[in-house]
PDB file of C-alpha atoms in Angstrom:
ATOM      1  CA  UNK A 256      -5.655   8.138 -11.894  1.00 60.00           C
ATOM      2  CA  UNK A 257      -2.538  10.569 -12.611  1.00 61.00           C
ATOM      3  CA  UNK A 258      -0.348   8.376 -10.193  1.00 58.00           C
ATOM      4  CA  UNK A 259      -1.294   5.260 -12.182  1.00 61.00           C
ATOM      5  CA  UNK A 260      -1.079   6.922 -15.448  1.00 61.00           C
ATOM      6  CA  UNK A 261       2.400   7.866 -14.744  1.00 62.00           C
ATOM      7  CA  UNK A 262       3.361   4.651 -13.413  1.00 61.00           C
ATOM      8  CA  UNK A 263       1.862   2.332 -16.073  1.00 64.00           C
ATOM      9  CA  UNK A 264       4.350   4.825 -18.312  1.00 65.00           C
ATOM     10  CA  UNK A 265       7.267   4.168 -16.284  1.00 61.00           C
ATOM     11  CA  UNK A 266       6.412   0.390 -16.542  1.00 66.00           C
ATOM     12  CA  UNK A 267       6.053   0.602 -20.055  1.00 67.00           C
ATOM     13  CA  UNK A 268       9.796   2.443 -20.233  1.00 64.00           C
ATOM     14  CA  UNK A 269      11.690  -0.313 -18.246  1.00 64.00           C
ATOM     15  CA  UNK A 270      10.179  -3.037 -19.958  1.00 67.00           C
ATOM     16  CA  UNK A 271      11.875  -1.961 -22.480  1.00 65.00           C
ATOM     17  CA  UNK A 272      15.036  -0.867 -21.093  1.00 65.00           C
ATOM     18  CA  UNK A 273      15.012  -4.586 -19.634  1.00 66.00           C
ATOM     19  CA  UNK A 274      15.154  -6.383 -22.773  1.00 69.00           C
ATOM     20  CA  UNK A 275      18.113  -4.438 -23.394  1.00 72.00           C
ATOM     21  CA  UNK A 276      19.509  -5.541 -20.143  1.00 70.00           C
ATOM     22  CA  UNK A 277      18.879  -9.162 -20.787  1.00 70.00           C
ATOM     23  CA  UNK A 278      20.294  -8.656 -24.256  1.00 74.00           C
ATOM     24  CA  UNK A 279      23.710  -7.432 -22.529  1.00 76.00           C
ATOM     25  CA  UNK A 280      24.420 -10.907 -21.338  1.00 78.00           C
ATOM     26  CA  UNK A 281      25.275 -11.949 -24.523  1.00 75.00           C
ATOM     27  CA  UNK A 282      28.613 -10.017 -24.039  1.00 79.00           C
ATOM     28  CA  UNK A 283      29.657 -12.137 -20.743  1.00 81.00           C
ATOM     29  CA  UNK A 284      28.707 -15.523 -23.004  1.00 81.00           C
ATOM     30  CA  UNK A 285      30.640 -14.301 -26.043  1.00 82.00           C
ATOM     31  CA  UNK A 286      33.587 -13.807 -23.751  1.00 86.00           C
ATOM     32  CA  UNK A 287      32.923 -16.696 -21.993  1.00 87.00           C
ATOM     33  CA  UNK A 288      32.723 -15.381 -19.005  1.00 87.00           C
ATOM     34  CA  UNK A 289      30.170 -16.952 -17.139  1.00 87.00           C
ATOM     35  CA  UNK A 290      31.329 -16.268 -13.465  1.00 88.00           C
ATOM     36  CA  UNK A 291      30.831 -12.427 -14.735  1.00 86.00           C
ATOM     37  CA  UNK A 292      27.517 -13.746 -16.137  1.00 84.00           C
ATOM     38  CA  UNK A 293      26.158 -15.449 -13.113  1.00 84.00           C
ATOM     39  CA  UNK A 294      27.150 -12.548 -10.962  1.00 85.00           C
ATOM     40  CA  UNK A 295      25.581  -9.876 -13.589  1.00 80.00           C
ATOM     41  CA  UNK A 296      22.029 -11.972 -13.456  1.00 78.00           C
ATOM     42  CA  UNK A 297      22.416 -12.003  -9.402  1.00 78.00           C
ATOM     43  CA  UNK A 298      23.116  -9.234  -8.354  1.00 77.00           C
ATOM     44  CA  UNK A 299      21.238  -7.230 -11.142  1.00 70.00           C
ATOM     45  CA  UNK A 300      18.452  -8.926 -13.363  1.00 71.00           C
ATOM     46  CA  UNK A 301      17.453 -11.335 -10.894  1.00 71.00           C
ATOM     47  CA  UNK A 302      16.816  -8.707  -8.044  1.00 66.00           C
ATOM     48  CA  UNK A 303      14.964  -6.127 -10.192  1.00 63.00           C
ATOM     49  CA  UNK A 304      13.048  -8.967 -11.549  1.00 63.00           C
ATOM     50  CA  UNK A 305      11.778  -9.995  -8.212  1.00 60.00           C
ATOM     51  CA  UNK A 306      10.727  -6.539  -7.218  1.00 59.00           C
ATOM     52  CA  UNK A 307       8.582  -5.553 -10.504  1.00 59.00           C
ATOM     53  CA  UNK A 308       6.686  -9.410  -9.896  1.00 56.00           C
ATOM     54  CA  UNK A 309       5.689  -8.822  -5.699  1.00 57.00           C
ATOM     55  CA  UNK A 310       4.656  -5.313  -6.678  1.00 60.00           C
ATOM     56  CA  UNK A 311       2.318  -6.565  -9.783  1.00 57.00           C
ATOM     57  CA  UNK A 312       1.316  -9.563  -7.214  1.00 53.00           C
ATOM     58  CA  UNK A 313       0.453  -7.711  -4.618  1.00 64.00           C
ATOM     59  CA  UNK A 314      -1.904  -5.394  -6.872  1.00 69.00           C
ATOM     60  CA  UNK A 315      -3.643  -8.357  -8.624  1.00 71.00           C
ATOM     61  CA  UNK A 316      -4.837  -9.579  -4.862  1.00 78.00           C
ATOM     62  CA  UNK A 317      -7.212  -6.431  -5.287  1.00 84.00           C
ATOM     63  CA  UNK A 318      -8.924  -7.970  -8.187  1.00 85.00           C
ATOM     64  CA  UNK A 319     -11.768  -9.224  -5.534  1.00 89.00           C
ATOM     65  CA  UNK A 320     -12.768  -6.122  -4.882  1.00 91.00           C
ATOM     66  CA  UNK A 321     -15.529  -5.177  -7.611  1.00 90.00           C
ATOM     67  CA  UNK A 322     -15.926  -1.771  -6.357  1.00 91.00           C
ATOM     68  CA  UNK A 323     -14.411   0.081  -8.624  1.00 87.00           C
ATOM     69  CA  UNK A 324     -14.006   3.432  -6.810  1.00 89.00           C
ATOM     70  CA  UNK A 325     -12.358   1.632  -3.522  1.00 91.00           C
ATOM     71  CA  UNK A 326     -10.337  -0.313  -5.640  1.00 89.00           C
ATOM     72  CA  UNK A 327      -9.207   2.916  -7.501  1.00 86.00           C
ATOM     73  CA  UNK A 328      -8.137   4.602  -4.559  1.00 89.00           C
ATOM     74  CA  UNK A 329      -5.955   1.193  -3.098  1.00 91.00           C
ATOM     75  CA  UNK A 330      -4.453   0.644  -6.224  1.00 86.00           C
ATOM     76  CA  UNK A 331      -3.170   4.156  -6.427  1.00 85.00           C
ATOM     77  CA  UNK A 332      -2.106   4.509  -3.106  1.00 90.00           C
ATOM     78  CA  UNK A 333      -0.582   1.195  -3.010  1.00 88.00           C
ATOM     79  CA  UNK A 334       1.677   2.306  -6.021  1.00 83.00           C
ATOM     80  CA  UNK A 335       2.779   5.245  -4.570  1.00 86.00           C
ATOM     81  CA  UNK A 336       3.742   3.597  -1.765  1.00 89.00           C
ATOM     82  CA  UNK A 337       6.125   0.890  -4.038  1.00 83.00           C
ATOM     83  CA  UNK A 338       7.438   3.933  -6.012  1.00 81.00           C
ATOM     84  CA  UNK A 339       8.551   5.231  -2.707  1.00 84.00           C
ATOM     85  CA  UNK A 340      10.739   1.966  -2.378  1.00 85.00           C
ATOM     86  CA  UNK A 341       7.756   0.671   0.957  1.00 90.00           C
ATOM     87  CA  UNK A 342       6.874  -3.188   1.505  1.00 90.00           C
ATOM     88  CA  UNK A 343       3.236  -3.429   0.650  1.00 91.00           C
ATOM     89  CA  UNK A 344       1.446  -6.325   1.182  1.00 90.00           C
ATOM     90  CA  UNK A 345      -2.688  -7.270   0.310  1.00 92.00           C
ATOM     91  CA  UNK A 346      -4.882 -10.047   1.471  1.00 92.00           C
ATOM     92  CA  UNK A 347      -8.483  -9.523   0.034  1.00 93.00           C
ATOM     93  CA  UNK A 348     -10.100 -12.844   1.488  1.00 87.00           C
ATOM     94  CA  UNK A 349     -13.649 -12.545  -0.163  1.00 92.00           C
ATOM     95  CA  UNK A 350     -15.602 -10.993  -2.987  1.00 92.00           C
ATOM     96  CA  UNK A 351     -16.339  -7.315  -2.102  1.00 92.00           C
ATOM     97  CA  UNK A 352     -19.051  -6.070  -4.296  1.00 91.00           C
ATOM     98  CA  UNK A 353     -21.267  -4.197  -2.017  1.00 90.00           C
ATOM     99  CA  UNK A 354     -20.682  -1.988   0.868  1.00 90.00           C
ATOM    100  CA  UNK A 355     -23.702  -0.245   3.226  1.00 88.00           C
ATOM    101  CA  UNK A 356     -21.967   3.287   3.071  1.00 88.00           C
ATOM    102  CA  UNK A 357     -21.980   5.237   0.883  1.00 87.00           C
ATOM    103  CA  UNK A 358     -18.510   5.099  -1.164  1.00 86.00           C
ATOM    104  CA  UNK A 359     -17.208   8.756  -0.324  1.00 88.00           C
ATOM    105  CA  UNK A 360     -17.444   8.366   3.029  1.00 91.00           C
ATOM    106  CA  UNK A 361     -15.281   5.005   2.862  1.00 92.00           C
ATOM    107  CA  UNK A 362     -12.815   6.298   0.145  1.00 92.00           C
ATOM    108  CA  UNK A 363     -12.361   9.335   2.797  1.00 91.00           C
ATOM    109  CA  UNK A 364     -11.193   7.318   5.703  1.00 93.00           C
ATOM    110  CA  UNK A 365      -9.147   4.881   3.599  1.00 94.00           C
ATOM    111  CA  UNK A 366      -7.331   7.571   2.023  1.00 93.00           C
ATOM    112  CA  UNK A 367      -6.821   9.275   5.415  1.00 93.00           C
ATOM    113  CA  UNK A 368      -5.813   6.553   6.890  1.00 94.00           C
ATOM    114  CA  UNK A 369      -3.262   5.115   4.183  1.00 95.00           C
ATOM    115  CA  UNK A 370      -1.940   8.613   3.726  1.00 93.00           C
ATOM    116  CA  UNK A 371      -0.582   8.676   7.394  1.00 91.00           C
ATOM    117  CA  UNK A 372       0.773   5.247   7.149  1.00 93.00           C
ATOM    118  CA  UNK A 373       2.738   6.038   3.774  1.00 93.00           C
ATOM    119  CA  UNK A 374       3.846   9.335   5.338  1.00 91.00           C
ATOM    120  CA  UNK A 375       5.048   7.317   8.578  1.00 91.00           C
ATOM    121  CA  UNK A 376       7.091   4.641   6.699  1.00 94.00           C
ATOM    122  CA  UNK A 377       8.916   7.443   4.447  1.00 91.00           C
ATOM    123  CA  UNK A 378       9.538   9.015   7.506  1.00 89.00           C
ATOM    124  CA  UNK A 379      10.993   5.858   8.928  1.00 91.00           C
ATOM    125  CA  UNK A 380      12.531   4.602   5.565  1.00 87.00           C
ATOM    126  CA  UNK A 381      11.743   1.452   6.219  1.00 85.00           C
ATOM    127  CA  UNK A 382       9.040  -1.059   7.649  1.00 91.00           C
ATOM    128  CA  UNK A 383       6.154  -2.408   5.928  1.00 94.00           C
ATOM    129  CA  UNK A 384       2.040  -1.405   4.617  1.00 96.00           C
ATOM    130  CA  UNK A 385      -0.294  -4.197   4.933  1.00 95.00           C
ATOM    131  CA  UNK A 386      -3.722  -4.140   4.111  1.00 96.00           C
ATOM    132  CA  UNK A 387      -6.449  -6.507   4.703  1.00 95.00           C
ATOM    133  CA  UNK A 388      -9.989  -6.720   3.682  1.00 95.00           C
ATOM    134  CA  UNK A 389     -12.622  -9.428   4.088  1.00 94.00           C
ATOM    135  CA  UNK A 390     -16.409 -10.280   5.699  1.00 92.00           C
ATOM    136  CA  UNK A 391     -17.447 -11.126   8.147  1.00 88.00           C
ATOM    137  CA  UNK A 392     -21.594 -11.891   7.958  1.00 84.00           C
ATOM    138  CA  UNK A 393     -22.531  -8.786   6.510  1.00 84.00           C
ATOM    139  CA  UNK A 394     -19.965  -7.150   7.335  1.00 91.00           C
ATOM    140  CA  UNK A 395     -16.637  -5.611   5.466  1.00 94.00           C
ATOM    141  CA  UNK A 396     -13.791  -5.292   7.784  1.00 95.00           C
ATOM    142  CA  UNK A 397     -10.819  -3.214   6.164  1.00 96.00           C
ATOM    143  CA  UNK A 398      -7.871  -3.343   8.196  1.00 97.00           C
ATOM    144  CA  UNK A 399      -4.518  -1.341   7.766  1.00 97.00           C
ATOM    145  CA  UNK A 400      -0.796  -1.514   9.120  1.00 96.00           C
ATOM    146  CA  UNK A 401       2.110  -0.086   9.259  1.00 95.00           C
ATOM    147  CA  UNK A 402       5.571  -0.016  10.922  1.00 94.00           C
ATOM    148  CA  UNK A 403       5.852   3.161  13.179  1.00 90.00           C
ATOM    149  CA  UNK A 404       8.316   4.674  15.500  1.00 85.00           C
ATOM    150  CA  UNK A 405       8.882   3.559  19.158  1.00 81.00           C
ATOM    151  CA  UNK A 406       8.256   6.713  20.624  1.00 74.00           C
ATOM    152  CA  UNK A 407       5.000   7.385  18.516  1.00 71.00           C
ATOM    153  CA  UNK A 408       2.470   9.490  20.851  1.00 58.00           C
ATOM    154  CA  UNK A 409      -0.358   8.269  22.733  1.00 58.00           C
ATOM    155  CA  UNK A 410      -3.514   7.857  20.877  1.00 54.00           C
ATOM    156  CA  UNK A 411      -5.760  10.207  22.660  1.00 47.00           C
ATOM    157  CA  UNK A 412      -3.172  13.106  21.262  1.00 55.00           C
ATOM    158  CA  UNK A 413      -2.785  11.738  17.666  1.00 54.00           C
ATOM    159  CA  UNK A 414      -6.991  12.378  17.481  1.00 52.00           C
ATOM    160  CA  UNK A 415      -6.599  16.091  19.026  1.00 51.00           C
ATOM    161  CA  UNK A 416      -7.710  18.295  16.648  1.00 42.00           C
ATOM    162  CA  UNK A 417      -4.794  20.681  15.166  1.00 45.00           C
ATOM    163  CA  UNK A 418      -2.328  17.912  16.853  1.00 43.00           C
ATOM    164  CA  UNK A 419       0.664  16.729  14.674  1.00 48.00           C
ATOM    165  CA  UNK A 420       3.945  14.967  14.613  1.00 49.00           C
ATOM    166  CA  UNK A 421       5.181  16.955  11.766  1.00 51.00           C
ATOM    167  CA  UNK A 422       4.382  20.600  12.799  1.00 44.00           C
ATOM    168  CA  UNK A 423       2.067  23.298  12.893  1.00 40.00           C
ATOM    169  CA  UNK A 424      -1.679  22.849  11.092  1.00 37.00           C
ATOM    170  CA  UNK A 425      -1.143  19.543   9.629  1.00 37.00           C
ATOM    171  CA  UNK A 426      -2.707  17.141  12.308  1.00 42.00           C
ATOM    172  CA  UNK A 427      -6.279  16.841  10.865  1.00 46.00           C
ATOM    173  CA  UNK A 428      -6.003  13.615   9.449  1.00 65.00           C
ATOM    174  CA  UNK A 429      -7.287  11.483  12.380  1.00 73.00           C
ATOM    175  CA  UNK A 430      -9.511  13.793  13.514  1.00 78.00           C
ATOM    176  CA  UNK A 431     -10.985  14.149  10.313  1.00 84.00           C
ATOM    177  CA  UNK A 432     -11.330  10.261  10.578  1.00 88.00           C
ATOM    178  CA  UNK A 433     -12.975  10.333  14.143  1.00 86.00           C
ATOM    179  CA  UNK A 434     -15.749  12.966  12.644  1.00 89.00           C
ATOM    180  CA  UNK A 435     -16.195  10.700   9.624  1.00 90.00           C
ATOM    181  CA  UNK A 436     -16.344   7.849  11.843  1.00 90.00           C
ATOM    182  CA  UNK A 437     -19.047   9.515  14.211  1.00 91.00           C
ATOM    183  CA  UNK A 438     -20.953  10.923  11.316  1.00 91.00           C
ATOM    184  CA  UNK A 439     -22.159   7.138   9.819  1.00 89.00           C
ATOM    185  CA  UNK A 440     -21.538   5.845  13.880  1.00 88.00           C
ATOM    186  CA  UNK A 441     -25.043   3.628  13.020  1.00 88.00           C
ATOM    187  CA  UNK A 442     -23.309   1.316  10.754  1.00 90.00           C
ATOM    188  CA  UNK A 443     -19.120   2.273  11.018  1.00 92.00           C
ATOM    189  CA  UNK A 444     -17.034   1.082  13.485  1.00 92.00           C
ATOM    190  CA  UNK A 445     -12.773   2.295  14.110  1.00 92.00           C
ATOM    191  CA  UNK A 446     -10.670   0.111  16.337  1.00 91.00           C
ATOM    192  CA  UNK A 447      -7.288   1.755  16.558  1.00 90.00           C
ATOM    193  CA  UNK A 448      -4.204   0.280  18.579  1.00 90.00           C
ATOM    194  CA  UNK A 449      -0.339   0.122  18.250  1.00 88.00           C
ATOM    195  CA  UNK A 450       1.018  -3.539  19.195  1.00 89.00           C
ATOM    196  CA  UNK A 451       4.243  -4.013  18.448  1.00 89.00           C
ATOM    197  CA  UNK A 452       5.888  -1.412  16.653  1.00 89.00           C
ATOM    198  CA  UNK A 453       2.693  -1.340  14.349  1.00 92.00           C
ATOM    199  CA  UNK A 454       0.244   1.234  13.858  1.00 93.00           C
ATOM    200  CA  UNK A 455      -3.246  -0.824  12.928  1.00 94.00           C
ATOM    201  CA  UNK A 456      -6.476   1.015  12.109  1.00 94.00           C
ATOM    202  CA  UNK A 457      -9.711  -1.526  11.627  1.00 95.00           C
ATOM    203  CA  UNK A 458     -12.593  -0.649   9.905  1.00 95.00           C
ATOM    204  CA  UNK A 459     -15.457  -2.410  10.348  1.00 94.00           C
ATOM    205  CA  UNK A 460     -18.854  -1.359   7.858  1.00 93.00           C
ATOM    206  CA  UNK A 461     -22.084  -3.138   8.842  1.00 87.00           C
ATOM    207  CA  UNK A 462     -20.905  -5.728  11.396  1.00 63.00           C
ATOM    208  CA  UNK A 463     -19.381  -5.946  14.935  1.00 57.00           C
ATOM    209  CA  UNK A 464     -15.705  -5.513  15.752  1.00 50.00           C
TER     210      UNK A 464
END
């Protein structure tokens, strides 16, 4: 809630700074200069304008989800991953207004799992979050990816517990996820695989992968 707090602020602070930025073309049309016009709105306006609408698109595709504590934690994490300059991307194909977990434990591995993503792609500085949610029967499949480097390690070391890529006593995150996985194992499911340069982690809650 602090991260969005602090980001509906900042919002609030450019939209105002960008009427005064569309209020600063009047100077190239005074002048007549509309070649310094054109490549003002380009190369300026137009740009930042296209990154403030896919980052308010891609949050309004979580308006399906009526859960209001899963849809907390993706909006928040989502937004720190745009403040942190990251491609997001969200497809929520159905309604998602109930869930057989119970919330924590689903909250817990989503935010494990989209804190390792966010911390690979900063690492990388570049590459791309995508998450995906929809049903399947009775089931809610949640499925997250991200770009991730070509020498990543094998899986069966990234779940070792204690194991890390970025040094001693920080490697719990998967592991955590494996125990949180095997502690609601009669109606969880984790598929995890790297295809491609991408790291994908599939959650499936009351149904079948």
């Amino acid at each position: 809630m602090d991260e969005i707090e602090q980001q509906q602020t900042a919002t609030r602070k450019f939209k105002h700074d960008y009427q005064n930025i569309l209020l600063s073309l009047e100077g190239f049309f005074e002048s007549n200069d509309f070649p310094g016009a054109k490549d003002y709105y380009y190369s300026q306006i137009k740009a930042t304008s296209e990154i403030i609408t896919k980052d308010n698109f891609t949050l309004d595709r979580l308006i399906q989800i009526k859960i209001p504590e899963i849809k907390g934690l993706l909006i928040a994490k989502l937004m720190m991953a745009q403040s942190n300059g990251i491609n997001t991307s969200v497809e929520v194909e159905d309604i998602i207004d109930n869930i057989s977990i119970d919330s924590v434990a689903i909250v817990r591995m989503l935010g494990i799992i989209l804190d390792n993503a966010i911390e690979e792609l900063r690492e990388l500085d570049s590459g791309k979050l995508a998450i995906t949610c929809y049903k399947i029967n009775t089931g809610v499949i949640f499925v997250v990816e991200n770009t991730c480097r070509s020498d990543i390690q094998a899986l069966h070391e990234l779940e070792q517990y204690g194991f890390s890529t970025k040094g001693n006593g920080r490697g719990l995150g998967l592991n955590n996820l494996s125990e949180l996985v095997a502690a609601n194992a009669s109606n969880v499911a984790l598929q995890t695989s790297i295809v491609d340069g991408c790291f994908i982690q599939k959650i499936v809650v009351g149904g079948v992968i």
